[in-house]
XYZ file of C-alpha atoms in Angstrom:
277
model
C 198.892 85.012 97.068
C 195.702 83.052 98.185
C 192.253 84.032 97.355
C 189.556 83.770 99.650
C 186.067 82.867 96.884
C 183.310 85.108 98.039
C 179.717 84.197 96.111
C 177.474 87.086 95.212
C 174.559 87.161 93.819
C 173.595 91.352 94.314
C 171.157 90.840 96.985
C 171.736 92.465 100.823
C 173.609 89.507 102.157
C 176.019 88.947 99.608
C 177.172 92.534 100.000
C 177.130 92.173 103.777
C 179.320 88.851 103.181
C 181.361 90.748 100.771
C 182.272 93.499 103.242
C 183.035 91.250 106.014
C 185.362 88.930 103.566
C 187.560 92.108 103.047
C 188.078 92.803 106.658
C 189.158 89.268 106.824
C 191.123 88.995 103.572
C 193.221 92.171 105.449
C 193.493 89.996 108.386
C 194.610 87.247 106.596
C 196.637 88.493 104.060
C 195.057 87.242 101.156
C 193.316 88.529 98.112
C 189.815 88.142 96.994
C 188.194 86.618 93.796
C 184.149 87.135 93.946
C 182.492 85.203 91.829
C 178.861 85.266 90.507
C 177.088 81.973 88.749
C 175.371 82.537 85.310
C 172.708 79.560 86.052
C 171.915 77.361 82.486
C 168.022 78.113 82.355
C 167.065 76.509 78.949
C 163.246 78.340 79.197
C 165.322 81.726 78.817
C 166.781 82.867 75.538
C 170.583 83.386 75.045
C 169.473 87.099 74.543
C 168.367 87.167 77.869
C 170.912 85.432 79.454
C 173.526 87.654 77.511
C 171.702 90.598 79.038
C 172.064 89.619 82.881
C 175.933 88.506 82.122
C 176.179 92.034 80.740
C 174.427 93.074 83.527
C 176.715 91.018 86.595
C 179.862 92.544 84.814
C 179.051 96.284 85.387
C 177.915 95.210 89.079
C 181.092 92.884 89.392
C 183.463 95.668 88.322
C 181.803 98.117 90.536
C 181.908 96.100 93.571
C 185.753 95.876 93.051
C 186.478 99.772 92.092
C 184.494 100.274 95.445
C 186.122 97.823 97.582
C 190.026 97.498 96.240
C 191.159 100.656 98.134
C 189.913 99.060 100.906
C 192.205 95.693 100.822
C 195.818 96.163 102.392
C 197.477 93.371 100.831
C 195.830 91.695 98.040
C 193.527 92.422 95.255
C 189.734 91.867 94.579
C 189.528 90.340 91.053
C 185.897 88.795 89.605
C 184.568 86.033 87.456
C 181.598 84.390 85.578
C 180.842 81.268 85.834
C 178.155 79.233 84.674
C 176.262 75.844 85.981
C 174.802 75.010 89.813
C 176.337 77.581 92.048
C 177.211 75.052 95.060
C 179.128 72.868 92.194
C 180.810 76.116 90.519
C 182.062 77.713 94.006
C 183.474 73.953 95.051
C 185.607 73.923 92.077
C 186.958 77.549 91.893
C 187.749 76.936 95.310
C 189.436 73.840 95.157
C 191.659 75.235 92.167
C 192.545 78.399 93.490
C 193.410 76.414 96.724
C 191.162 79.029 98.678
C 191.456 79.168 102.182
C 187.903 80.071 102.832
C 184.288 80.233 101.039
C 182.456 83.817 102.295
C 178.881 83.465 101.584
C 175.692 85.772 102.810
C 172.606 84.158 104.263
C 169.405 86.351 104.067
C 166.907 87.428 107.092
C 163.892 86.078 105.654
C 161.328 83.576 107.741
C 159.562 80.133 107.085
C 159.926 78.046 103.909
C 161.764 81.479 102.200
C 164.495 81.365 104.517
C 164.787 76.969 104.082
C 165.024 77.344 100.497
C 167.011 80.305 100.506
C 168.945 78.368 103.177
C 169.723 75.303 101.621
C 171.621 77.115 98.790
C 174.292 77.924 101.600
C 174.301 74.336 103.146
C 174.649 73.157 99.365
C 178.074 75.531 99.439
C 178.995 74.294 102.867
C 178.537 70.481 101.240
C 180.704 71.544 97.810
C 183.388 73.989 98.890
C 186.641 72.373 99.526
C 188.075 74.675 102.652
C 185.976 75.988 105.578
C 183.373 78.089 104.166
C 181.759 81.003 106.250
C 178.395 81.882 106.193
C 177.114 85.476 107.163
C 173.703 86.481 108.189
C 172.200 89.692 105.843
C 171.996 91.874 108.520
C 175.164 91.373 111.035
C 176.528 94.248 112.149
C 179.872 94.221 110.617
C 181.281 96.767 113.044
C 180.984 94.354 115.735
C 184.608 92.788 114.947
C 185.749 89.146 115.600
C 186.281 89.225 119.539
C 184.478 86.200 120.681
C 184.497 83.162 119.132
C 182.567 80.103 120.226
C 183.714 76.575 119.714
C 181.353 73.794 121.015
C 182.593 70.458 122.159
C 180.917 66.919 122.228
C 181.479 63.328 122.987
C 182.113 62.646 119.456
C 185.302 61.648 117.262
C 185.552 64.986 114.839
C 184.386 67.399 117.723
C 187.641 68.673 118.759
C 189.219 68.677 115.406
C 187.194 72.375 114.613
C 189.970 73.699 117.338
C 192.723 74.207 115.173
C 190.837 76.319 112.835
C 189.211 78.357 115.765
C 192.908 79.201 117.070
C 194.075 80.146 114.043
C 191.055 82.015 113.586
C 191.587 83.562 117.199
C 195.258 84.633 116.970
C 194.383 86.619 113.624
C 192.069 88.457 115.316
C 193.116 88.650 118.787
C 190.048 87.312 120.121
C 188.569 85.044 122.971
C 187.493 81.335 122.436
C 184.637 80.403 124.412
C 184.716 76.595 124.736
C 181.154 75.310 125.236
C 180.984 71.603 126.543
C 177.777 69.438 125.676
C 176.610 66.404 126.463
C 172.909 64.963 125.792
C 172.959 62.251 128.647
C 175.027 61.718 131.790
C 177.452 59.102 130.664
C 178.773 61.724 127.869
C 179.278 64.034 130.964
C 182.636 62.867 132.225
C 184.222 62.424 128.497
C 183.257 66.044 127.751
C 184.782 66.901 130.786
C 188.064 65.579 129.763
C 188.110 66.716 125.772
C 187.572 71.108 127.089
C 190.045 70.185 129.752
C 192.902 69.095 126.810
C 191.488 71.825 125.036
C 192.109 74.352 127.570
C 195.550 72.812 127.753
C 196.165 73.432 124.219
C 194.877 76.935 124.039
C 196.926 77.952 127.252
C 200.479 76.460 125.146
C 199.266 78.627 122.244
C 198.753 81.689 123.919
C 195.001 81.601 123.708
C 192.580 83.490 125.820
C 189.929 81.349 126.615
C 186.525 81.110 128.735
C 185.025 77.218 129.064
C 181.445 76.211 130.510
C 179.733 72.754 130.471
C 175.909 72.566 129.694
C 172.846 69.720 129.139
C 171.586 69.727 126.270
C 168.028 68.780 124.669
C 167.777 70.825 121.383
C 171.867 71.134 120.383
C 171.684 74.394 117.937
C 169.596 75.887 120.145
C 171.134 75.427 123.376
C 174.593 76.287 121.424
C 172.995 79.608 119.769
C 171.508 80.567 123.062
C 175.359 80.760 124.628
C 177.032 82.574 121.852
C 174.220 85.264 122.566
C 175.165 85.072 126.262
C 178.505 85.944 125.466
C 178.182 87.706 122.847
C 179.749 85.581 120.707
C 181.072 87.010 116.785
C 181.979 83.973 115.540
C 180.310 80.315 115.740
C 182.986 77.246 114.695
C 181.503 74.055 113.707
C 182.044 70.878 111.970
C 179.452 68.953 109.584
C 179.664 66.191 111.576
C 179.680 64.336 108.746
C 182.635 62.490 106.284
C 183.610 64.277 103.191
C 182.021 61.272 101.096
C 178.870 61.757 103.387
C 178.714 65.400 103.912
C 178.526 65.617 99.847
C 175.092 64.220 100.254
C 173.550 65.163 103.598
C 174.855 67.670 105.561
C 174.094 66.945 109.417
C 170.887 68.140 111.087
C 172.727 70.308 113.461
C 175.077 71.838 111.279
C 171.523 72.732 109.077
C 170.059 74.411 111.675
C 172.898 76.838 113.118
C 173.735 77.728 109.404
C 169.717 78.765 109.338
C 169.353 80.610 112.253
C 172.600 81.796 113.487
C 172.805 85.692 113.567
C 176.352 85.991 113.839
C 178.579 84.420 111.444
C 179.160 80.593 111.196
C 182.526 78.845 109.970
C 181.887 75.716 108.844
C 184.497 72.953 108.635
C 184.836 69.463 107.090
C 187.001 67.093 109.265
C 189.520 67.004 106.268
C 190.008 70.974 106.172
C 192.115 71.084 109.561
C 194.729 73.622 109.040
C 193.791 75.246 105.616
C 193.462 78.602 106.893
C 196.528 78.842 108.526
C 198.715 77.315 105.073
């Protein structure tokens, strides 16, 4: 049985990640591994170090004795690891064959929340499968009932689709197709990507909503419809290559991982159809 990786580092939106993960783990079928990174700080002594491992493996053990009555299928296991967390999640990931990264973003404002920030887009850059990234905060009782897929004149744009239906017929919910264009000659093409969209999602027995709108400021405008329809679930790609995305993870994709307040699943053109394996 699969593990979906869920990073933790103790604080409010790991634990809000954490919870979420098992409702989808459930969903999905799949066990859970939750994994905290020992970081190698050479101005600390091994004492110290020793002491916060100690530390993590009480906290660890007690997030699993809390949660593993709570998972239906699988199990919730945890590890220590130690180097650069982004690096460290990638490879668990990719050797477990996980089919999904859960990680929790905090609430905090201005330069806190970019650096704080960047440590999830560092995840999104490293992990291997779709990663998800949850907002501290998010009402987890809210469920998974609308889920908002944008579309764009671009060649990886409709390849986050998959993912979303798979997404969609595990939890029984909605997919709100948002069309986009920037300038009027990307109108018509949009146009004709949600309309073979809509196709597909009416084959695989899909409920589905679709609207076309301008847009100036792309995360915003994008954000500002999920909260129309009260979206749960935001599906993106990185807009970016795996060989690119490893170094610079697109402006867009940057911004809705910052300031989304629902959760956002991120997906690298490559990961098509790792969810559902």
């Amino acid at each position: 049985m699969r593990s979906i990786i869920v990073g933790t580092d103790f604080s409010e939106g790991s634990y809000v990640a954490l919870e979420y993960a098992v409702d989808i783990a459930n969903e999905m079928k799949c066990s859970i591994k939750l994994l905290w990174v020992r970081k190698e700080k050479k101005l600390v002594s091994a004492e110290h170090m020793d002491e916060a491992a100690r530390l993590a493996e009480d906290k660890l053990q007690q997030l699993c004795d809390k949660h593993n009555p709570s998972l239906t299928s699988g199990t919730m296991s945890w590890e220590i690891k130690t180097g650069k967390v982004a690096n460290v999640i990638g490879e668990v990931a990719r050797k477990l064959d996980a089919p999904m990264v859960v990680i929790g973003t905090n609430g905090a404002s201005g330069f806190e929340k970019y650096w704080m920030g960047s440590t999830a887009v560092r995840i999104v850059q490293e992990a291997p499968c779709p990663t998800l990234t949850i907002r501290e905060g998010f009402d987890l009782h809210r469920g998974m009932k609308n889920i908002v897929v944008p579309i764009r004149e671009n060649i990886n744009s409709r390849q986050k689709v998959k993912p979303a239906i798979e997404m969609a017929r595990t939890f029984h919910s909605t997919i709100h197709i948002l069309g986009l264009w920037q300038v009027e000659d990307e109108a018509h093409s949009v146009n004709t990507y949600i309309n073979q969209v809509g196709r597909l999602l009416v084959e695989e027995g899909i409920d589905y909503t679709c609207r076309v709108r301008h847009y100036e400021n792309y995360a915003e405008t994008l954000l500002k419809y999920a909260d129309e329809v009260k979206g749960d679930l935001v599906v993106i790609n990185t807009e970016q290559d795996r060989v690119i995305s490893r170094l610079f993870l697109g402006t867009n994709a940057q911004q809705i991982v910052h300031n989304s307040q629902i959760p956002v699943l991120c997906i690298h053109p490559e990961d098509i159809g790792s969810i559902a394996r």
